[in-house]
């Protein structure tokens, strides 16, 4: 049966807040994974730009003794070349982890706010927060 307008508004705010928190959790997890996986690229490109005379031209000892403009350019190019495969690896790690933790199942439909009697979670599903109608054979493809 439908909820009253004020109850529906309150449940909509609760479900919206919960979905926003799940979205922020996914975003934080993705940021951490991408930062860790792309760290070699970040370091290589940083040192390349830091020691190049046309960009930052640092006065650090390693820039004067080890890296000249040619080697700094090579570091910049190498960093951007290894970025593509590392982005693929990071995305694969995130998707695997999100699927294993069932993070994308945690989003609740707004029909729970409109109608009474919806269940937040089924026992024994293995996910901490699954919507009604979800099953253990969850797939992102058909």
PDB file of N, CA and C in Angstrom, residues 91-133:
ATOM      1  N   UNK A  91      41.266  -0.559 -13.166  1.00  0.00           N
ATOM      2  CA  UNK A  91      39.825  -0.748 -13.359  1.00  0.00           C
ATOM      3  C   UNK A  91      39.420  -2.204 -13.148  1.00  0.00           C
ATOM      4  N   UNK A  92      40.271  -3.134 -13.568  1.00  0.00           N
ATOM      5  CA  UNK A  92      39.983  -4.554 -13.345  1.00  0.00           C
ATOM      6  C   UNK A  92      39.990  -4.880 -11.850  1.00  0.00           C
ATOM      7  N   UNK A  93      40.928  -4.319 -11.124  1.00  0.00           N
ATOM      8  CA  UNK A  93      40.978  -4.544  -9.673  1.00  0.00           C
ATOM      9  C   UNK A  93      39.742  -3.969  -9.000  1.00  0.00           C
ATOM     10  N   UNK A  94      39.350  -2.750  -9.391  1.00  0.00           N
ATOM     11  CA  UNK A  94      38.171  -2.135  -8.783  1.00  0.00           C
ATOM     12  C   UNK A  94      36.909  -2.948  -9.089  1.00  0.00           C
ATOM     13  N   UNK A  95      36.733  -3.346 -10.341  1.00  0.00           N
ATOM     14  CA  UNK A  95      35.535  -4.109 -10.707  1.00  0.00           C
ATOM     15  C   UNK A  95      35.484  -5.450  -9.981  1.00  0.00           C
ATOM     16  N   UNK A  96      36.630  -6.105  -9.862  1.00  0.00           N
ATOM     17  CA  UNK A  96      36.683  -7.376  -9.149  1.00  0.00           C
ATOM     18  C   UNK A  96      36.332  -7.193  -7.673  1.00  0.00           C
ATOM     19  N   UNK A  97      36.886  -6.163  -7.068  1.00  0.00           N
ATOM     20  CA  UNK A  97      36.616  -5.908  -5.652  1.00  0.00           C
ATOM     21  C   UNK A  97      35.174  -5.470  -5.423  1.00  0.00           C
ATOM     22  N   UNK A  98      34.645  -4.632  -6.303  1.00  0.00           N
ATOM     23  CA  UNK A  98      33.253  -4.184  -6.158  1.00  0.00           C
ATOM     24  C   UNK A  98      32.286  -5.348  -6.346  1.00  0.00           C
ATOM     25  N   UNK A  99      32.620  -6.245  -7.252  1.00  0.00           N
ATOM     26  CA  UNK A  99      31.755  -7.417  -7.456  1.00  0.00           C
ATOM     27  C   UNK A  99      31.840  -8.370  -6.273  1.00  0.00           C
ATOM     28  N   UNK A 100      33.046  -8.567  -5.762  1.00  0.00           N
ATOM     29  CA  UNK A 100      33.206  -9.478  -4.620  1.00  0.00           C
ATOM     30  C   UNK A 100      32.524  -8.928  -3.368  1.00  0.00           C
ATOM     31  N   UNK A 101      32.624  -7.621  -3.142  1.00  0.00           N
ATOM     32  CA  UNK A 101      31.988  -7.000  -1.975  1.00  0.00           C
ATOM     33  C   UNK A 101      30.520  -6.661  -2.220  1.00  0.00           C
ATOM     34  N   UNK A 102      30.059  -6.846  -3.478  1.00  0.00           N
ATOM     35  CA  UNK A 102      28.682  -6.562  -3.875  1.00  0.00           C
ATOM     36  C   UNK A 102      28.299  -5.126  -3.565  1.00  0.00           C
ATOM     37  N   UNK A 103      29.175  -4.191  -3.872  1.00  0.00           N
ATOM     38  CA  UNK A 103      28.927  -2.786  -3.573  1.00  0.00           C
ATOM     39  C   UNK A 103      27.848  -2.173  -4.457  1.00  0.00           C
ATOM     40  N   UNK A 104      27.725  -2.644  -5.676  1.00  0.00           N
ATOM     41  CA  UNK A 104      26.735  -2.054  -6.571  1.00  0.00           C
ATOM     42  C   UNK A 104      25.322  -2.555  -6.280  1.00  0.00           C
ATOM     43  N   UNK A 105      25.197  -3.600  -5.467  1.00  0.00           N
ATOM     44  CA  UNK A 105      23.894  -4.110  -5.077  1.00  0.00           C
ATOM     45  C   UNK A 105      23.332  -3.293  -3.917  1.00  0.00           C
ATOM     46  N   UNK A 106      24.163  -2.518  -3.269  1.00  0.00           N
ATOM     47  CA  UNK A 106      23.749  -1.767  -2.086  1.00  0.00           C
ATOM     48  C   UNK A 106      22.868  -0.565  -2.401  1.00  0.00           C
ATOM     49  N   UNK A 107      22.761  -0.180  -3.659  1.00  0.00           N
ATOM     50  CA  UNK A 107      21.879   0.926  -4.007  1.00  0.00           C
ATOM     51  C   UNK A 107      20.427   0.465  -3.860  1.00  0.00           C
ATOM     52  N   UNK A 108      19.635   1.230  -3.129  1.00  0.00           N
ATOM     53  CA  UNK A 108      18.248   0.876  -2.862  1.00  0.00           C
ATOM     54  C   UNK A 108      17.317   1.596  -3.843  1.00  0.00           C
ATOM     55  N   UNK A 109      16.284   0.942  -4.319  1.00  0.00           N
ATOM     56  CA  UNK A 109      15.335   1.599  -5.220  1.00  0.00           C
ATOM     57  C   UNK A 109      14.419   2.541  -4.439  1.00  0.00           C
ATOM     58  N   UNK A 110      13.966   3.578  -5.110  1.00  0.00           N
ATOM     59  CA  UNK A 110      13.088   4.540  -4.444  1.00  0.00           C
ATOM     60  C   UNK A 110      11.674   4.014  -4.262  1.00  0.00           C
ATOM     61  N   UNK A 111      11.348   2.854  -4.821  1.00  0.00           N
ATOM     62  CA  UNK A 111      10.025   2.265  -4.595  1.00  0.00           C
ATOM     63  C   UNK A 111       9.853   1.853  -3.131  1.00  0.00           C
ATOM     64  N   UNK A 112      10.973   1.672  -2.409  1.00  0.00           N
ATOM     65  CA  UNK A 112      10.869   1.385  -0.970  1.00  0.00           C
ATOM     66  C   UNK A 112      10.308   2.569  -0.207  1.00  0.00           C
ATOM     67  N   UNK A 113      10.488   3.788  -0.742  1.00  0.00           N
ATOM     68  CA  UNK A 113       9.958   4.973  -0.079  1.00  0.00           C
ATOM     69  C   UNK A 113       8.482   5.179  -0.387  1.00  0.00           C
ATOM     70  N   UNK A 114       8.038   4.710  -1.535  1.00  0.00           N
ATOM     71  CA  UNK A 114       6.664   4.970  -1.962  1.00  0.00           C
ATOM     72  C   UNK A 114       5.688   3.962  -1.366  1.00  0.00           C
ATOM     73  N   UNK A 115       6.094   2.673  -1.324  1.00  0.00           N
ATOM     74  CA  UNK A 115       5.173   1.630  -0.884  1.00  0.00           C
ATOM     75  C   UNK A 115       5.637   0.995   0.422  1.00  0.00           C
ATOM     76  N   UNK A 116       4.688   0.638   1.265  1.00  0.00           N
ATOM     77  CA  UNK A 116       4.982  -0.042   2.529  1.00  0.00           C
ATOM     78  C   UNK A 116       5.247  -1.516   2.259  1.00  0.00           C
ATOM     79  N   UNK A 117       6.004  -2.128   3.144  1.00  0.00           N
ATOM     80  CA  UNK A 117       6.186  -3.570   3.078  1.00  0.00           C
ATOM     81  C   UNK A 117       7.399  -4.027   2.298  1.00  0.00           C
ATOM     82  N   UNK A 118       8.178  -3.141   1.753  1.00  0.00           N
ATOM     83  CA  UNK A 118       9.390  -3.552   1.051  1.00  0.00           C
ATOM     84  C   UNK A 118      10.453  -4.007   2.027  1.00  0.00           C
ATOM     85  N   UNK A 119      11.242  -4.969   1.617  1.00  0.00           N
ATOM     86  CA  UNK A 119      12.288  -5.489   2.501  1.00  0.00           C
ATOM     87  C   UNK A 119      13.620  -4.874   2.108  1.00  0.00           C
ATOM     88  N   UNK A 120      14.391  -4.481   3.096  1.00  0.00           N
ATOM     89  CA  UNK A 120      15.715  -3.912   2.849  1.00  0.00           C
ATOM     90  C   UNK A 120      16.697  -4.989   2.459  1.00  0.00           C
ATOM     91  N   UNK A 121      16.575  -6.134   3.089  1.00  0.00           N
ATOM     92  CA  UNK A 121      17.583  -7.164   2.865  1.00  0.00           C
ATOM     93  C   UNK A 121      16.970  -8.525   3.095  1.00  0.00           C
ATOM     94  N   UNK A 122      17.423  -9.483   2.330  1.00  0.00           N
ATOM     95  CA  UNK A 122      17.022 -10.866   2.551  1.00  0.00           C
ATOM     96  C   UNK A 122      18.131 -11.577   3.302  1.00  0.00           C
ATOM     97  N   UNK A 123      17.769 -12.348   4.251  1.00  0.00           N
ATOM     98  CA  UNK A 123      18.776 -13.072   5.031  1.00  0.00           C
ATOM     99  C   UNK A 123      19.398 -14.161   4.180  1.00  0.00           C
ATOM    100  N   UNK A 124      20.703 -14.372   4.380  1.00  0.00           N
ATOM    101  CA  UNK A 124      21.381 -15.438   3.692  1.00  0.00           C
ATOM    102  C   UNK A 124      21.831 -15.081   2.284  1.00  0.00           C
ATOM    103  N   UNK A 125      21.690 -13.834   1.888  1.00  0.00           N
ATOM    104  CA  UNK A 125      22.106 -13.435   0.541  1.00  0.00           C
ATOM    105  C   UNK A 125      23.614 -13.243   0.450  1.00  0.00           C
ATOM    106  N   UNK A 126      24.255 -13.019   1.567  1.00  0.00           N
ATOM    107  CA  UNK A 126      25.693 -12.828   1.550  1.00  0.00           C
ATOM    108  C   UNK A 126      26.111 -11.378   1.390  1.00  0.00           C
ATOM    109  N   UNK A 127      25.200 -10.508   1.081  1.00  0.00           N
ATOM    110  CA  UNK A 127      25.513  -9.091   0.942  1.00  0.00           C
ATOM    111  C   UNK A 127      24.954  -8.354   2.152  1.00  0.00           C
ATOM    112  N   UNK A 128      25.654  -7.332   2.633  1.00  0.00           N
ATOM    113  CA  UNK A 128      25.183  -6.616   3.807  1.00  0.00           C
ATOM    114  C   UNK A 128      23.947  -5.771   3.524  1.00  0.00           C
ATOM    115  N   UNK A 129      23.738  -5.387   2.297  1.00  0.00           N
ATOM    116  CA  UNK A 129      22.614  -4.503   2.004  1.00  0.00           C
ATOM    117  C   UNK A 129      22.118  -4.759   0.593  1.00  0.00           C
ATOM    118  N   UNK A 130      21.278  -5.727   0.447  1.00  0.00           N
ATOM    119  CA  UNK A 130      20.782  -5.994  -0.896  1.00  0.00           C
ATOM    120  C   UNK A 130      19.323  -5.602  -0.981  1.00  0.00           C
ATOM    121  N   UNK A 131      18.919  -5.134  -2.136  1.00  0.00           N
ATOM    122  CA  UNK A 131      17.540  -4.721  -2.344  1.00  0.00           C
ATOM    123  C   UNK A 131      16.660  -5.942  -2.550  1.00  0.00           C
ATOM    124  N   UNK A 132      15.365  -5.751  -2.443  1.00  0.00           N
ATOM    125  CA  UNK A 132      14.465  -6.873  -2.657  1.00  0.00           C
ATOM    126  C   UNK A 132      14.533  -7.304  -4.114  1.00  0.00           C
ATOM    127  N   UNK A 133      14.441  -8.577  -4.296  1.00  0.00           N
ATOM    128  CA  UNK A 133      14.462  -9.097  -5.645  1.00  0.00           C
ATOM    129  C   UNK A 133      15.856  -9.442  -6.134  1.00  0.00           C
TER     130      UNK A 133
END
